[in-house]
Coordinates of N, CA, C and O in Angstrom, one line a residue:
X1280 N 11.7 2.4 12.0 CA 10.3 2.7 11.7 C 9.5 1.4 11.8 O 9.9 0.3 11.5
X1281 N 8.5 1.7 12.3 CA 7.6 0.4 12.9 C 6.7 0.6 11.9 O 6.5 1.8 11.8
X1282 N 5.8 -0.3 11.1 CA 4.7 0.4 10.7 C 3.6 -1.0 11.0 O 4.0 -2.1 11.2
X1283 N 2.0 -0.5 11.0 CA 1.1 -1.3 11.2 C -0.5 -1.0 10.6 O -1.5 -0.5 11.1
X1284 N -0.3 -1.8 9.3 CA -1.5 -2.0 8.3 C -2.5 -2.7 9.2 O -2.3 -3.5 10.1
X1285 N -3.9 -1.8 8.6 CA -5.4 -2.0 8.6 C -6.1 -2.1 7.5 O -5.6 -2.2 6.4
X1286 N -7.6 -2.0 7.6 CA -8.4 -2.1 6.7 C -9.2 -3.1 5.9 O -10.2 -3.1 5.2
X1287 N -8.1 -4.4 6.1 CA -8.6 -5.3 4.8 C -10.0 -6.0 5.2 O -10.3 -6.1 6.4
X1288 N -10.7 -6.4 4.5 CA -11.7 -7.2 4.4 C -12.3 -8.1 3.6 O -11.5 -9.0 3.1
X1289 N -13.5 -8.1 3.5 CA -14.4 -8.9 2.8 C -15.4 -7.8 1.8 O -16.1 -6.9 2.3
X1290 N -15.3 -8.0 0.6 CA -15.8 -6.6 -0.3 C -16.3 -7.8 -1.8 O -15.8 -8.7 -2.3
X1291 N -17.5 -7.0 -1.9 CA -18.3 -7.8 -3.3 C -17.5 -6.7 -4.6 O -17.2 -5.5 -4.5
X1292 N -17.3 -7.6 -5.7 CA -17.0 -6.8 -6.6 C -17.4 -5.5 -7.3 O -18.5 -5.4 -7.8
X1293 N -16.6 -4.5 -7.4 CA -16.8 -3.1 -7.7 C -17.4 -2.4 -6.2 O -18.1 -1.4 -6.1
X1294 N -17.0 -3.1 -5.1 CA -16.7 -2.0 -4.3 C -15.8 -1.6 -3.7 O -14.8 -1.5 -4.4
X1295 N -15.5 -1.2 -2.5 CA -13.9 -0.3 -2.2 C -13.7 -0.4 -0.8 O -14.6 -0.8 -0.1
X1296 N -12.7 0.0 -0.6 CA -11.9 -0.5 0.7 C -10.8 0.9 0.9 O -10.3 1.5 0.0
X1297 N -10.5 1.1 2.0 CA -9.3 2.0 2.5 C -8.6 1.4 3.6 O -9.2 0.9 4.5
X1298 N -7.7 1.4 3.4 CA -6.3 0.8 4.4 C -5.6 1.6 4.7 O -5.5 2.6 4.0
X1299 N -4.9 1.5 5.9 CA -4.2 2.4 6.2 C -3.0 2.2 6.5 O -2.8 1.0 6.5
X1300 N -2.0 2.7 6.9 CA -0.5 2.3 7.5 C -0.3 3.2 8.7 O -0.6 4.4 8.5
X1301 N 0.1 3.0 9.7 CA 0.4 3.9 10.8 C 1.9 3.9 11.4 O 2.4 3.0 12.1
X1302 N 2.6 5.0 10.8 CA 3.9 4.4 11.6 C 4.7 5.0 12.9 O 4.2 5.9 13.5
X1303 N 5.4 4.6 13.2 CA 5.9 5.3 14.8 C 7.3 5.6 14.3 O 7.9 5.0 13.5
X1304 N 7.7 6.6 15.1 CA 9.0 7.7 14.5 C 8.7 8.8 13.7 O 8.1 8.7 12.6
X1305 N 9.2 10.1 14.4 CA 9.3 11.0 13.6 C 9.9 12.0 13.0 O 9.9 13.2 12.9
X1306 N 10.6 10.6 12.3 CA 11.4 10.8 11.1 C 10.5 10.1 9.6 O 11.0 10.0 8.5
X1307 N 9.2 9.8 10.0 CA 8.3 8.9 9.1 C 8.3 10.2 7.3 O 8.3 9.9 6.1
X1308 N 8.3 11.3 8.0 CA 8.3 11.9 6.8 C 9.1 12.0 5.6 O 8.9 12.5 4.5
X1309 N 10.4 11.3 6.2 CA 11.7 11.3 5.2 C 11.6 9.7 4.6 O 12.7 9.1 4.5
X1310 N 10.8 9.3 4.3 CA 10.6 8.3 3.9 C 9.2 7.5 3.3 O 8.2 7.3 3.9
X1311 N 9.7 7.2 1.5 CA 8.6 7.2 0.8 C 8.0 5.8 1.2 O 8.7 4.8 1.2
X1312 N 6.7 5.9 1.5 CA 5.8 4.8 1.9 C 5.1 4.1 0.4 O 4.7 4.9 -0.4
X1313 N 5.0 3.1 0.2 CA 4.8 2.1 -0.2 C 3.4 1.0 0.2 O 3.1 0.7 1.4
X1314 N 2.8 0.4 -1.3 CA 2.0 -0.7 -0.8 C 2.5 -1.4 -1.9 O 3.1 -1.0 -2.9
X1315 N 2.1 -3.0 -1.2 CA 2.7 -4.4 -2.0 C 1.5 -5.0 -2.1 O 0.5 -4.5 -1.6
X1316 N 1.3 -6.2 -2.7 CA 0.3 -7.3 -2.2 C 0.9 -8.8 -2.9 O 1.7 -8.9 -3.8
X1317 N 0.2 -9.5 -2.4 CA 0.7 -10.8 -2.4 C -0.2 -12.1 -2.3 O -0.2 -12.7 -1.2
X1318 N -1.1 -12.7 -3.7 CA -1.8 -13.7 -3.5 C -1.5 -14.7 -3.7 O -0.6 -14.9 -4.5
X1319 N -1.8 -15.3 -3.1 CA -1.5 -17.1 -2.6 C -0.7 -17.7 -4.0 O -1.2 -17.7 -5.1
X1320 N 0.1 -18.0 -3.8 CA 0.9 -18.7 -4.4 C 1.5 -17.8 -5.4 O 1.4 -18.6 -6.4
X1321 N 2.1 -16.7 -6.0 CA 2.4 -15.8 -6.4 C 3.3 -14.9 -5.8 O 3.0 -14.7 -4.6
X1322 N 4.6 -14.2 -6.5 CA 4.8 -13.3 -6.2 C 4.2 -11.9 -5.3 O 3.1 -11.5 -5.6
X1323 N 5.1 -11.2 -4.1 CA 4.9 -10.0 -3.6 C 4.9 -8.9 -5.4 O 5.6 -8.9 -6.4
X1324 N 3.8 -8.4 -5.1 CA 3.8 -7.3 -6.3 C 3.9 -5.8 -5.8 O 3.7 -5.5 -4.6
X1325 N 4.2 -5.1 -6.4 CA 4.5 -3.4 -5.9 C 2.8 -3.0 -6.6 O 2.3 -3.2 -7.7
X1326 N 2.4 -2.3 -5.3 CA 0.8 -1.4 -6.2 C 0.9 0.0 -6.2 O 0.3 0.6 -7.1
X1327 N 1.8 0.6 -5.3 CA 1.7 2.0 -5.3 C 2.5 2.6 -4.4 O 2.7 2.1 -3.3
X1328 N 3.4 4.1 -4.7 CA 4.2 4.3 -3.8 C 4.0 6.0 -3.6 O 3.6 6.6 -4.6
X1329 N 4.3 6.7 -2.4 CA 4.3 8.0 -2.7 C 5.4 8.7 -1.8 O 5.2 8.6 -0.6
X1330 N 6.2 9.4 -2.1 CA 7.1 10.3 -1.5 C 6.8 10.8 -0.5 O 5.7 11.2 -0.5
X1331 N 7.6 11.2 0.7 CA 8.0 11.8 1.9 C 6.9 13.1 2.1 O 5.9 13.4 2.9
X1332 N 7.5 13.7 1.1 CA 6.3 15.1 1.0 C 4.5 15.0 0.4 O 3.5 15.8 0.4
X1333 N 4.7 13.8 0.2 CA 2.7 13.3 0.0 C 2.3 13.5 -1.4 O 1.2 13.4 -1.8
X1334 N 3.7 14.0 -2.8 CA 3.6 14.2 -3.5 C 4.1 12.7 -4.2 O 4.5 11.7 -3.6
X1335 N 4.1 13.0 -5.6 CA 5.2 11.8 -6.3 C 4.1 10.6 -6.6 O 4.6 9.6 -7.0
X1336 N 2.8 10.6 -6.4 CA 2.6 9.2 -6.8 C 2.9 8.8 -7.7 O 3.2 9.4 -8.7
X1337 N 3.0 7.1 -7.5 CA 3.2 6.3 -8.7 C 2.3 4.7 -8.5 O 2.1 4.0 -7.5
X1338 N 2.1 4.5 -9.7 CA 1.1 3.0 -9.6 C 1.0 1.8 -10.6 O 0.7 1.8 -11.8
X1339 N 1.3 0.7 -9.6 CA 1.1 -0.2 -10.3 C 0.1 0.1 -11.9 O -0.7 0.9 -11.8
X1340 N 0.1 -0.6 -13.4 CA -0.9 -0.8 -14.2 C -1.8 -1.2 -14.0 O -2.8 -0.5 -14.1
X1341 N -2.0 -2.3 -13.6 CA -3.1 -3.3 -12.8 C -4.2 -2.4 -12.4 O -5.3 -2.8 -12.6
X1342 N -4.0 -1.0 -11.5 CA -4.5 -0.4 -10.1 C -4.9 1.0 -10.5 O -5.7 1.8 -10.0
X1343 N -3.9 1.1 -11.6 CA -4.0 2.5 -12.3 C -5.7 3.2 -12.6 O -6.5 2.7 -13.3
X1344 N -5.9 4.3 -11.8 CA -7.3 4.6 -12.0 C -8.2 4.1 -11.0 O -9.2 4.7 -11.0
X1345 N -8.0 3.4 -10.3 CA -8.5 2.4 -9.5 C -8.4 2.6 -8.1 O -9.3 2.4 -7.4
X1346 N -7.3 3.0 -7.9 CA -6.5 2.9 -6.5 C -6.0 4.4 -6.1 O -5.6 5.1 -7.1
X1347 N -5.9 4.7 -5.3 CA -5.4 6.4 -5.0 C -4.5 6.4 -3.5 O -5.2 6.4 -2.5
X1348 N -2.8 6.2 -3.4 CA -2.3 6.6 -2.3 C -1.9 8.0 -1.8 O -1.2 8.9 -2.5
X1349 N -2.3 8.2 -0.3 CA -1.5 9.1 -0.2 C -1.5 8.9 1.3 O -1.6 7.8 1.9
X1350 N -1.1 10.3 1.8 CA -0.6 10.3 3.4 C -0.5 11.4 3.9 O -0.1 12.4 3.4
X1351 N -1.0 11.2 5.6 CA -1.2 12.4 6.5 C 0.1 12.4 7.3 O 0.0 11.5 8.1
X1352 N 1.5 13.1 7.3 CA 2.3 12.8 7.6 C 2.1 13.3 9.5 O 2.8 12.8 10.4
X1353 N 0.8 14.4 9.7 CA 0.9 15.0 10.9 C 0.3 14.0 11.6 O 0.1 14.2 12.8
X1354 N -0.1 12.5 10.8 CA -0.6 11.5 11.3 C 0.0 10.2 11.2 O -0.3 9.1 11.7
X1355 N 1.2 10.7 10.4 CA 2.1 9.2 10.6 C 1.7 8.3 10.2 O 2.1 7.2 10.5
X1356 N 0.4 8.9 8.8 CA -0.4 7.5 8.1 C -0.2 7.1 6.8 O 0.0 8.1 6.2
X1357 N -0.3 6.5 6.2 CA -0.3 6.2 4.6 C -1.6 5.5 4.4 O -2.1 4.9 5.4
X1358 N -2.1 5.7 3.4 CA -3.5 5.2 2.7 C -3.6 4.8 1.5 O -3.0 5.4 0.5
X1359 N -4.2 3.9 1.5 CA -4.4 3.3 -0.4 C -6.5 2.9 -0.2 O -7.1 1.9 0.2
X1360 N -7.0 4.4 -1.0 CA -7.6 4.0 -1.2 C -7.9 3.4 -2.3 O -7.2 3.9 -3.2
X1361 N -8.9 2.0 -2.6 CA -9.1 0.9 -3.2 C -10.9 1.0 -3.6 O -11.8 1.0 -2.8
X1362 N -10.9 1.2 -5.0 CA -12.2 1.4 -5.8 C -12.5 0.4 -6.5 O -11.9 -0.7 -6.4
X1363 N -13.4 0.5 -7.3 CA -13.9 -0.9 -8.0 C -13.3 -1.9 -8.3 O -12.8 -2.3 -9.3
X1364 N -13.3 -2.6 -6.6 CA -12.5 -3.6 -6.9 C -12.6 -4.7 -7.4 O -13.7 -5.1 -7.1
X1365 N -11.9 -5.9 -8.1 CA -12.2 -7.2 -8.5 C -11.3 -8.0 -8.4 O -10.1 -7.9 -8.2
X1366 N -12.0 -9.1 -8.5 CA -11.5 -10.6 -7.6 C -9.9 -10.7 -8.0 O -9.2 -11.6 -7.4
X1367 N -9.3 -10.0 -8.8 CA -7.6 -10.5 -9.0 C -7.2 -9.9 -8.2 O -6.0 -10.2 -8.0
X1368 N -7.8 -8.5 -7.0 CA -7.1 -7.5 -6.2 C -7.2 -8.5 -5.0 O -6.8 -8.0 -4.0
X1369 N -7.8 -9.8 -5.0 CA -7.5 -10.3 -3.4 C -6.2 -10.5 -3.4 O -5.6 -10.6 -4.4
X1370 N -5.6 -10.7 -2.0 CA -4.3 -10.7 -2.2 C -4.6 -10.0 0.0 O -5.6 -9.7 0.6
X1371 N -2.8 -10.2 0.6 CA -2.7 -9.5 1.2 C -2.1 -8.5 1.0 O -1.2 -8.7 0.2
X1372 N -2.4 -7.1 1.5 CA -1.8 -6.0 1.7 C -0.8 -5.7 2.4 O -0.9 -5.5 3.6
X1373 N 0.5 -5.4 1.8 CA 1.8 -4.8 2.7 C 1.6 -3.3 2.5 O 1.2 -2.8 1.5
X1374 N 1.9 -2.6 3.5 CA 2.3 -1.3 3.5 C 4.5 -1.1 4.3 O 4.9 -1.6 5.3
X1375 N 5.1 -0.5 3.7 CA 6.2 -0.7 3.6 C 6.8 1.4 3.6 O 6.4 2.6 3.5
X1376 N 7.8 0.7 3.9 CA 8.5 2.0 3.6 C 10.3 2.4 3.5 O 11.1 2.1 4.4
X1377 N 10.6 3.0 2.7 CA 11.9 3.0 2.1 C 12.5 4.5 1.7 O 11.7 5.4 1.5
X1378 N 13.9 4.8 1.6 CA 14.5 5.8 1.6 C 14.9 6.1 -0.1 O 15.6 7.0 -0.5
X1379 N 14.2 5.3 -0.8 CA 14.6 5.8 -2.1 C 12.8 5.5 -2.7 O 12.0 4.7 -2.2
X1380 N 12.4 6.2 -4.0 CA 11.6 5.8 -4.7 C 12.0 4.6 -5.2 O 13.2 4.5 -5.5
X1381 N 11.4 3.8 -5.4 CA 11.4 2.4 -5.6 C 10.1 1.4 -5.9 O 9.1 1.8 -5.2
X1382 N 9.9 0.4 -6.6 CA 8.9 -0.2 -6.7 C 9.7 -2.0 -6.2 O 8.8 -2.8 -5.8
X1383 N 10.6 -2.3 -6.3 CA 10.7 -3.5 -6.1 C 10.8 -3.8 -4.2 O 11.4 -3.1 -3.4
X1384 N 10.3 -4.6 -4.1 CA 10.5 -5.0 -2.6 C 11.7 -5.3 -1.6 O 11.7 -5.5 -0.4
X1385 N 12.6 -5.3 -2.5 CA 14.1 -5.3 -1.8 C 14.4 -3.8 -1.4 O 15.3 -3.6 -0.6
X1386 N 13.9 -2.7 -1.8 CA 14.5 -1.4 -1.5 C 14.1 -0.9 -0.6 O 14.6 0.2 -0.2
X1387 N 12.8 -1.6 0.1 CA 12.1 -1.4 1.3 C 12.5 -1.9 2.5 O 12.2 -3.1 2.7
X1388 N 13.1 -1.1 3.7 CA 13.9 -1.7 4.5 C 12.7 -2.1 5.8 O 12.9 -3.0 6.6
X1389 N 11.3 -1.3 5.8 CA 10.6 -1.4 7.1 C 9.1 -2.0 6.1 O 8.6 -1.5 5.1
X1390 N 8.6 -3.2 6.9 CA 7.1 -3.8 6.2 C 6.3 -3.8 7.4 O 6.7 -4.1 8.5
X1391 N 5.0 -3.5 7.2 CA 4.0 -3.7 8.0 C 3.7 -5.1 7.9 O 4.1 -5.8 7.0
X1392 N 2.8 -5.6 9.1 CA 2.3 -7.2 9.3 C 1.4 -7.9 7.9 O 1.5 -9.0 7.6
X1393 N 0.6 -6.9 7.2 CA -0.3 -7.1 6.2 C -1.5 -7.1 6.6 O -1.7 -7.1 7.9
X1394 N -2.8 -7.2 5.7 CA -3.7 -6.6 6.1 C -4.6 -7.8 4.6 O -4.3 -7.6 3.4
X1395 N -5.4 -8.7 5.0 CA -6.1 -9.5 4.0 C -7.3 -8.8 3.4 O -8.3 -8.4 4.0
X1396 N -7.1 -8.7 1.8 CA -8.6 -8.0 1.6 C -8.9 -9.1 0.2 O -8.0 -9.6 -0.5
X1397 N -10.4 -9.4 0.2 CA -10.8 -10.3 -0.5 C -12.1 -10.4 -1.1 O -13.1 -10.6 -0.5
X1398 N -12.1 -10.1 -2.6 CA -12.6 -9.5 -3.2 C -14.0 -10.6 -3.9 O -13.8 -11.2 -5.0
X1399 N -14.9 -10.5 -3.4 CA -15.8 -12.2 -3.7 C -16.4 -11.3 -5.1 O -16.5 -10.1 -5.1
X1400 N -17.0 -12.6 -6.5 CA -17.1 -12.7 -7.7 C -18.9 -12.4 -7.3 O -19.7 -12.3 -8.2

């Protein structure tokens, strides 16, 4: 599975952003897709993951309320939409994907390039 994140940008606080993941293979459906992010000098963090079938979300605390993933699988896409956002959500964005539910980053065998979103005060 190949995959390849978009979306990120330049966004004033409390506003929103959508990203996307696009993957190639289709077998993309048997496998639960994932977002990470990762600010400068800090640990990769897990934000959100959702199951094969588009159901199952689960989310980071941090994002909880905030953030909404899901996926068009007749599109081979995953999405993290991103709402009122603020300056601790800069960070880059991974979109990933893995054969088990999971939040840590080792269980993810395929990562997209990332996608920089940055969140000005």
């Amino acid at each position: 599975v190949q995959l390849q994140a978009c979306g990120g940008g330049l966004v004033q606080t409390g506003g929103s952003l959508r990203l996307s993941c696009a993957a190639s293979g289709r077998t993309f459906i048997s496998y639960v897709g994932g977002w990470f992010r990762q600010a400068p000098g800090k640990e990769r963090e897990f934000v959100a993951r959702i199951n094969g079938g588009g159901s199952g979300e689960y989310y980071a605390d941090t994002v909880k309320g905030r953030f909404t993933i899901s996926r068009d699988n007749a599109k081979n896409t995953v999405y993290l939409q991103m709402n009122s956002l603020e300056p601790e959500d800069t960070a880059v964005y991974y979109c990933a994907a893995a054969r088990v539910l999971a939040t840590t980053p080792l269980s993810y065998a395929y990562w997209g390039q990332g996608t920089l979103v940055t969140v000005s005060s």
